[in-house]
Amino acid sequence: MNSTEQAPTAVVPTSSTHSLGERLTQWLGGGWVLLFLVALLAFFTITQPGRFATGYNLSTLAVDAAILLVLAVGQTYVIITAGIDLSVGSVLVFASVVGTQVMLALSGADGATYGTTDAGWAVIAIGTLASILAGLLFGVINGLLVSYARIPALIVTLGTMGIALGVAQLLTNGQDVRAVPQILVDHVGNGAVAGIPVLVVIALAVALVAGIILHRTRFGRWVFAVGSSSEAARRSGVPLRAQIIKVYAIAGGLAGLAAVMSVARFSTTTIGGHTADNLATISAVVLGGTSLFGGIGSILGTVIGVFIPIVLLNGFVITGIPPFWQTVAMGAVLILAVYVDQLKRRNRILS
C-alpha cells in the first residue's frame, strides 16, 4: 500500500495549518465514531442493567483493549505513511516466544512448558528487551523491503506474517510456552496502580508518548509528510527510506512490548490467539479516523477506535449473542468507515 514513487502535486500541509475545530474533527474521526461508541455503551448498559456497566466488566473492557491499543498505535504510524502492516499479530507471537524462552533460560527452567517460575525482575527485564528486539527485527525487515526493494507493504507484511508465525511454531513445536515468571503475572498481568490495571497504565503511557511524538515533533511531521506525498517529502529534505524503516520498526517494537503484556495477562504465549490482531488493529485505526490513503490520523482517534470491537464482543457475550456476529458487525462498520474516508478524500480533492 506504501510506495516511494508517488507523484505529488504540492507540499504537504501539516496538522498545524488547520484550525482547532478542524483538528478536533480529525482527531475524533469526524465525530461519528465517538458517537457510535457512546451509542454502543448506552445500548448494552440499558439492555443489560447490572451486568454491562459494572466496575468489574468495565475494568475487563479496559484490559482487553490495552494489548490491542499498543499494537494499534504502531499500526497508526504505518497507515499514516500510506502503508499497512499485516504482520503485527504474528510478530507478537514470535516475540512472546523469544521473550519467554529467554526468561526460562536465565531462570534455570529452560525446557519447562507448564507452571510458573521464580525468576526475578532482572530476568524479566532481559526477557522483555529480547521480546522488543525480536519485534524490532521484523519491523526493520518490513521497512527495508518496503523502502529499498519497493515491494508493496501489503505483500511484504503478508509474507513476514507467515514467517514470524512459522518460526514461532518451529521454536516451540507448535506448543504454547506456559511457564512464565510468577511476579510478571501477579504484578503486571493482574496488578493495579491506584486501582487502574497495570496493563491499562502501560497502554495509556504508550499512547500518550506516541501521540506527543506524532503531533509535536519533527519526526511526527515527517510521518504525515510521507503519507501525504512521499515525493514532495523527499524534495523537502525528509529522509524517505529511513523514515519508512523507522515507522515499521516502531510497529514491530510495540508488537514486542504487547507480547510481554500478553504473556503477563494469559500466563502463556497464546500462539494461536492472535491470528485476527492484524485486522483488528487496522479496523481500530481506520475507525479512529486515520486514512488508508495516508497523511491523516491521530492516536486519540485510534484509542476510540480500539474500543469498538472490544465493546461489541463483550456486549455480545453478555447478551448471549453468538460472538461470530461480532465479526459480521465489525466488517460492516469497517466498510462504512472506509466509505466515509473515501468521501472525505473526494471532498478534499474537489476543494
XYZ file of C-alpha atoms in Angstrom:
351
model
C 0.000 0.000 0.000
C 3.015 2.222 0.567
C 5.027 3.443 -2.354
C 8.074 5.649 -2.607
C 7.125 6.506 -6.175
C 4.010 8.588 -5.578
C 3.888 11.754 -7.661
C 2.840 14.693 -5.519
C 1.494 17.979 -6.733
C 2.073 20.136 -3.679
C 3.994 20.417 -0.456
C 2.278 18.612 2.373
C 0.301 20.653 4.882
C 0.729 19.583 8.482
C -1.904 19.486 11.180
C -0.638 22.854 12.439
C -2.127 24.583 9.363
C -5.680 23.619 10.335
C -7.963 25.430 12.732
C -8.601 23.988 16.174
C -12.099 22.915 15.119
C -10.779 21.118 12.046
C -8.118 19.330 14.076
C -10.705 18.273 16.671
C -12.931 16.911 13.923
C -9.984 14.963 12.524
C -8.981 13.650 15.963
C -12.447 12.229 16.566
C -12.699 10.625 13.151
C -15.337 13.097 12.042
C -17.281 12.660 15.292
C -19.431 9.759 14.183
C -17.106 7.068 15.545
C -17.203 8.574 19.031
C -20.993 8.829 18.833
C -21.173 5.221 17.660
C -19.055 4.083 20.608
C -21.232 6.055 23.045
C -24.340 4.536 21.442
C -22.899 1.035 21.859
C -22.105 1.657 25.522
C -25.580 3.087 26.112
C -27.291 0.204 24.314
C -25.565 -2.541 26.284
C -25.953 -0.596 29.535
C -29.718 -0.259 29.015
C -30.331 -3.777 27.718
C -28.107 -5.449 30.309
C -28.515 -3.411 33.507
C -26.356 -4.633 36.342
C -24.209 -6.739 34.023
C -22.508 -4.491 31.483
C -21.823 -1.199 33.286
C -20.241 -2.771 36.351
C -16.831 -1.920 37.724
C -15.557 -5.419 37.034
C -16.800 -5.532 33.446
C -15.560 -2.040 32.600
C -12.161 -2.984 34.016
C -12.218 -6.112 31.859
C -13.029 -3.982 28.804
C -10.079 -1.708 29.513
C -7.669 -4.616 29.978
C -8.959 -6.290 26.809
C -8.294 -3.062 24.919
C -4.810 -2.482 26.365
C -2.860 -5.012 24.305
C -4.773 -4.171 21.139
C -4.134 -0.460 21.718
C -0.357 -0.925 21.905
C -0.458 -2.808 18.601
C -2.802 -0.246 17.059
C -0.516 2.663 17.979
C 2.220 1.158 15.815
C -0.301 0.447 13.077
C -1.388 4.101 13.194
C 2.118 5.298 12.362
C 2.335 2.839 9.478
C -1.057 3.672 7.973
C -0.438 7.431 8.209
C 2.539 6.854 5.880
C 0.094 5.148 3.461
C 1.442 1.741 4.442
C -0.064 -1.240 6.194
C 1.267 -3.958 8.495
C -0.442 -7.335 8.403
C 2.303 -8.978 10.446
C 1.740 -7.394 13.881
C -0.184 -10.346 15.328
C 2.356 -12.912 14.180
C 5.258 -10.721 15.278
C 3.623 -10.522 18.719
C 3.538 -14.320 18.852
C 7.170 -14.641 17.715
C 8.335 -12.008 20.197
C 6.421 -13.665 23.037
C 8.144 -16.971 22.284
C 11.583 -15.329 22.196
C 10.938 -13.382 25.384
C 9.591 -16.310 27.403
C 12.343 -18.653 26.255
C 14.978 -16.107 27.287
C 13.302 -15.797 30.691
C 13.191 -19.576 31.061
C 16.843 -19.958 30.110
C 18.008 -17.272 32.536
C 15.873 -18.628 35.374
C 17.273 -22.135 35.000
C 13.933 -23.541 33.877
C 14.846 -23.960 30.234
C 12.622 -26.607 28.653
C 9.743 -26.153 31.069
C 6.340 -25.867 29.449
C 3.892 -25.539 32.341
C 3.599 -23.671 35.622
C 5.363 -20.547 36.809
C 8.978 -19.780 37.637
C 10.578 -17.781 40.444
C 12.505 -15.530 38.059
C 13.150 -12.007 39.349
C 12.733 -8.598 37.770
C 16.214 -8.635 36.237
C 15.352 -11.766 34.259
C 12.001 -10.271 33.271
C 13.708 -7.063 32.113
C 16.126 -9.003 29.907
C 13.295 -11.128 28.524
C 11.252 -8.006 27.818
C 14.200 -6.443 25.997
C 14.622 -9.637 23.959
C 10.939 -9.566 23.053
C 11.069 -5.928 21.941
C 14.246 -6.561 19.924
C 12.591 -9.560 18.263
C 9.711 -7.319 17.244
C 12.110 -4.622 16.065
C 13.883 -7.174 13.886
C 10.752 -7.932 11.897
C 9.810 -4.262 11.816
C 13.163 -3.327 10.308
C 12.884 -6.172 7.790
C 9.447 -4.904 6.761
C 10.751 -1.358 6.425
C 13.800 -2.371 4.401
C 11.739 -4.404 1.950
C 9.149 -1.653 1.532
C 11.619 1.224 1.202
C 14.566 -0.335 -0.644
C 13.115 -3.320 -2.506
C 9.949 -1.276 -3.176
C 7.729 -4.280 -2.653
C 4.164 -3.234 -1.722
C 3.694 -3.187 2.044
C 0.668 -5.460 1.730
C 2.794 -8.196 0.155
C 5.816 -7.685 2.416
C 3.867 -7.867 5.658
C 1.708 -10.718 4.412
C 4.930 -12.647 3.868
C 6.503 -11.745 7.201
C 3.215 -12.574 8.903
C 3.641 -16.175 7.808
C 7.376 -16.228 8.514
C 7.051 -14.873 12.061
C 4.289 -17.300 12.995
C 6.085 -20.207 11.342
C 9.361 -19.530 13.155
C 7.494 -19.233 16.463
C 5.893 -22.616 15.861
C 9.245 -24.138 14.911
C 10.837 -22.864 18.117
C 8.087 -24.396 20.257
C 6.998 -27.356 18.112
C 3.650 -25.637 17.841
C 3.043 -25.766 21.600
C 2.438 -22.771 23.835
C 5.039 -21.990 26.482
C 3.087 -21.897 29.731
C 5.967 -21.451 32.158
C 6.313 -17.749 32.950
C 7.628 -15.749 35.923
C 5.068 -15.617 38.721
C 5.776 -11.984 39.596
C 5.192 -10.976 35.971
C 1.710 -12.460 36.160
C 0.962 -11.108 39.641
C 2.303 -7.576 39.296
C 1.822 -6.840 35.589
C -0.863 -9.188 34.322
C -3.086 -8.899 37.404
C -1.571 -5.888 39.165
C -3.002 -2.394 39.536
C -1.763 1.131 40.243
C -4.213 3.320 42.181
C -6.951 0.895 41.163
C -6.056 1.035 37.467
C -4.792 -2.225 35.912
C -1.062 -2.090 35.145
C -1.688 -3.223 31.568
C -4.001 -0.249 31.061
C -1.401 2.111 32.545
C 1.228 0.760 30.141
C -1.088 1.115 27.136
C -2.083 4.673 28.057
C 1.571 5.629 28.573
C 2.446 4.242 25.141
C -0.468 6.105 23.546
C 0.462 9.363 25.296
C 4.118 9.241 24.266
C 3.228 8.176 20.721
C 0.693 10.989 20.456
C 3.211 13.602 21.585
C 5.818 12.320 19.140
C 3.320 12.182 16.277
C 1.806 15.627 16.772
C 4.567 17.643 18.429
C 7.888 16.597 16.877
C 9.679 16.831 13.553
C 9.611 13.054 13.307
C 5.824 13.140 13.543
C 5.562 15.846 10.896
C 7.689 13.701 8.630
C 5.343 10.746 9.191
C 2.428 12.841 7.916
C 4.550 14.220 5.076
C 5.497 10.762 3.798
C 1.859 9.669 3.773
C 0.550 12.822 2.117
C 3.121 12.838 -0.676
C 6.303 10.827 -0.496
C 7.959 12.617 -3.403
C 7.170 16.067 -2.010
C 8.501 14.906 1.356
C 11.740 13.729 -0.270
C 12.176 17.031 -2.085
C 11.606 18.839 1.213
C 14.541 17.004 2.757
C 12.765 14.141 4.512
C 15.000 11.015 4.553
C 12.255 8.941 2.981
C 13.689 5.448 3.252
C 14.983 5.925 6.780
C 11.625 7.341 7.849
C 9.715 4.360 6.475
C 12.106 1.922 8.164
C 11.697 3.736 11.487
C 7.905 3.649 11.255
C 7.801 -0.101 10.645
C 10.406 -0.585 13.375
C 8.112 1.246 15.799
C 5.249 -1.066 14.856
C 7.478 -4.106 15.362
C 8.906 -2.887 18.652
C 5.438 -2.177 20.024
C 4.371 -5.670 18.950
C 7.266 -6.943 21.070
C 6.047 -4.924 24.054
C 2.489 -6.141 23.501
C 3.882 -9.682 23.505
C 5.148 -9.293 27.067
C 1.813 -7.784 28.092
C 0.011 -10.755 26.555
C 2.247 -13.257 28.345
C 1.712 -11.413 31.631
C -2.043 -11.494 31.244
C -2.576 -15.027 29.971
C 0.463 -16.751 31.563
C 1.241 -18.286 28.177
C 2.436 -17.372 24.698
C -1.021 -17.922 23.092
C 0.441 -18.922 19.716
C -2.989 -19.427 18.168
C -4.663 -16.478 19.858
C -3.542 -13.522 17.753
C -4.450 -14.501 14.211
C -7.027 -11.708 13.930
C -4.925 -8.981 15.561
C -3.783 -7.560 12.233
C -7.329 -6.913 11.022
C -8.430 -5.776 14.484
C -5.710 -3.117 14.590
C -6.420 -1.960 11.053
C -10.127 -1.718 11.896
C -9.402 0.263 15.059
C -7.076 2.671 13.269
C -9.428 3.288 10.339
C -12.458 3.592 12.613
C -10.474 6.166 14.578
C -10.234 8.427 11.550
C -6.821 7.534 10.126
C -6.982 7.481 6.348
C -5.898 4.379 4.466
C -4.657 6.768 1.781
C -2.137 8.244 4.224
C -1.385 11.693 5.567
C -4.232 11.882 8.104
C -4.638 10.300 11.515
C -4.282 10.623 15.265
C -3.532 8.490 18.301
C -6.625 9.791 20.108
C -8.789 8.558 17.264
C -7.109 5.160 17.479
C -7.824 4.979 21.224
C -11.517 5.498 20.465
C -11.467 3.065 17.556
C -9.873 0.299 19.634
C -12.843 0.163 21.989
C -15.450 -0.506 19.291
C -14.509 -4.154 18.558
C -13.825 -4.728 22.271
C -17.230 -3.369 23.347
C -19.014 -5.264 20.577
C -17.506 -8.607 21.556
C -18.033 -8.038 25.277
C -21.607 -6.873 24.773
C -22.446 -9.782 22.501
C -21.125 -12.257 25.061
C -23.143 -10.674 27.890
C -26.358 -10.544 25.861
C -25.938 -14.134 24.693
C -25.457 -13.246 21.032
C -23.049 -15.678 19.331
C -19.627 -13.967 19.147
C -19.439 -14.808 15.446
C -21.832 -11.915 14.870
C -19.149 -9.585 16.171
C -17.097 -10.322 13.068
C -20.092 -9.537 10.867
C -20.792 -6.289 12.718
C -17.140 -5.225 12.655
C -16.905 -5.913 8.941
C -19.934 -3.723 8.272
C -18.627 -0.896 10.468
C -15.182 -1.100 8.850
C -16.661 -0.860 5.356
C -18.666 2.164 6.492
C -15.535 3.763 7.954
C -13.584 3.272 4.720
C -16.511 4.654 2.718
C -16.601 7.767 4.915
C -12.828 8.087 4.464
C -13.253 7.965 0.687
C -15.942 10.648 0.812
C -13.648 12.898 2.852
C -10.819 12.336 0.383
C -13.039 13.205 -2.587
C -14.172 16.374 -0.845
C -10.556 17.361 -0.152
C -9.619 16.778 -3.794
C -12.615 18.758 -5.064
C -11.922 21.632 -2.698
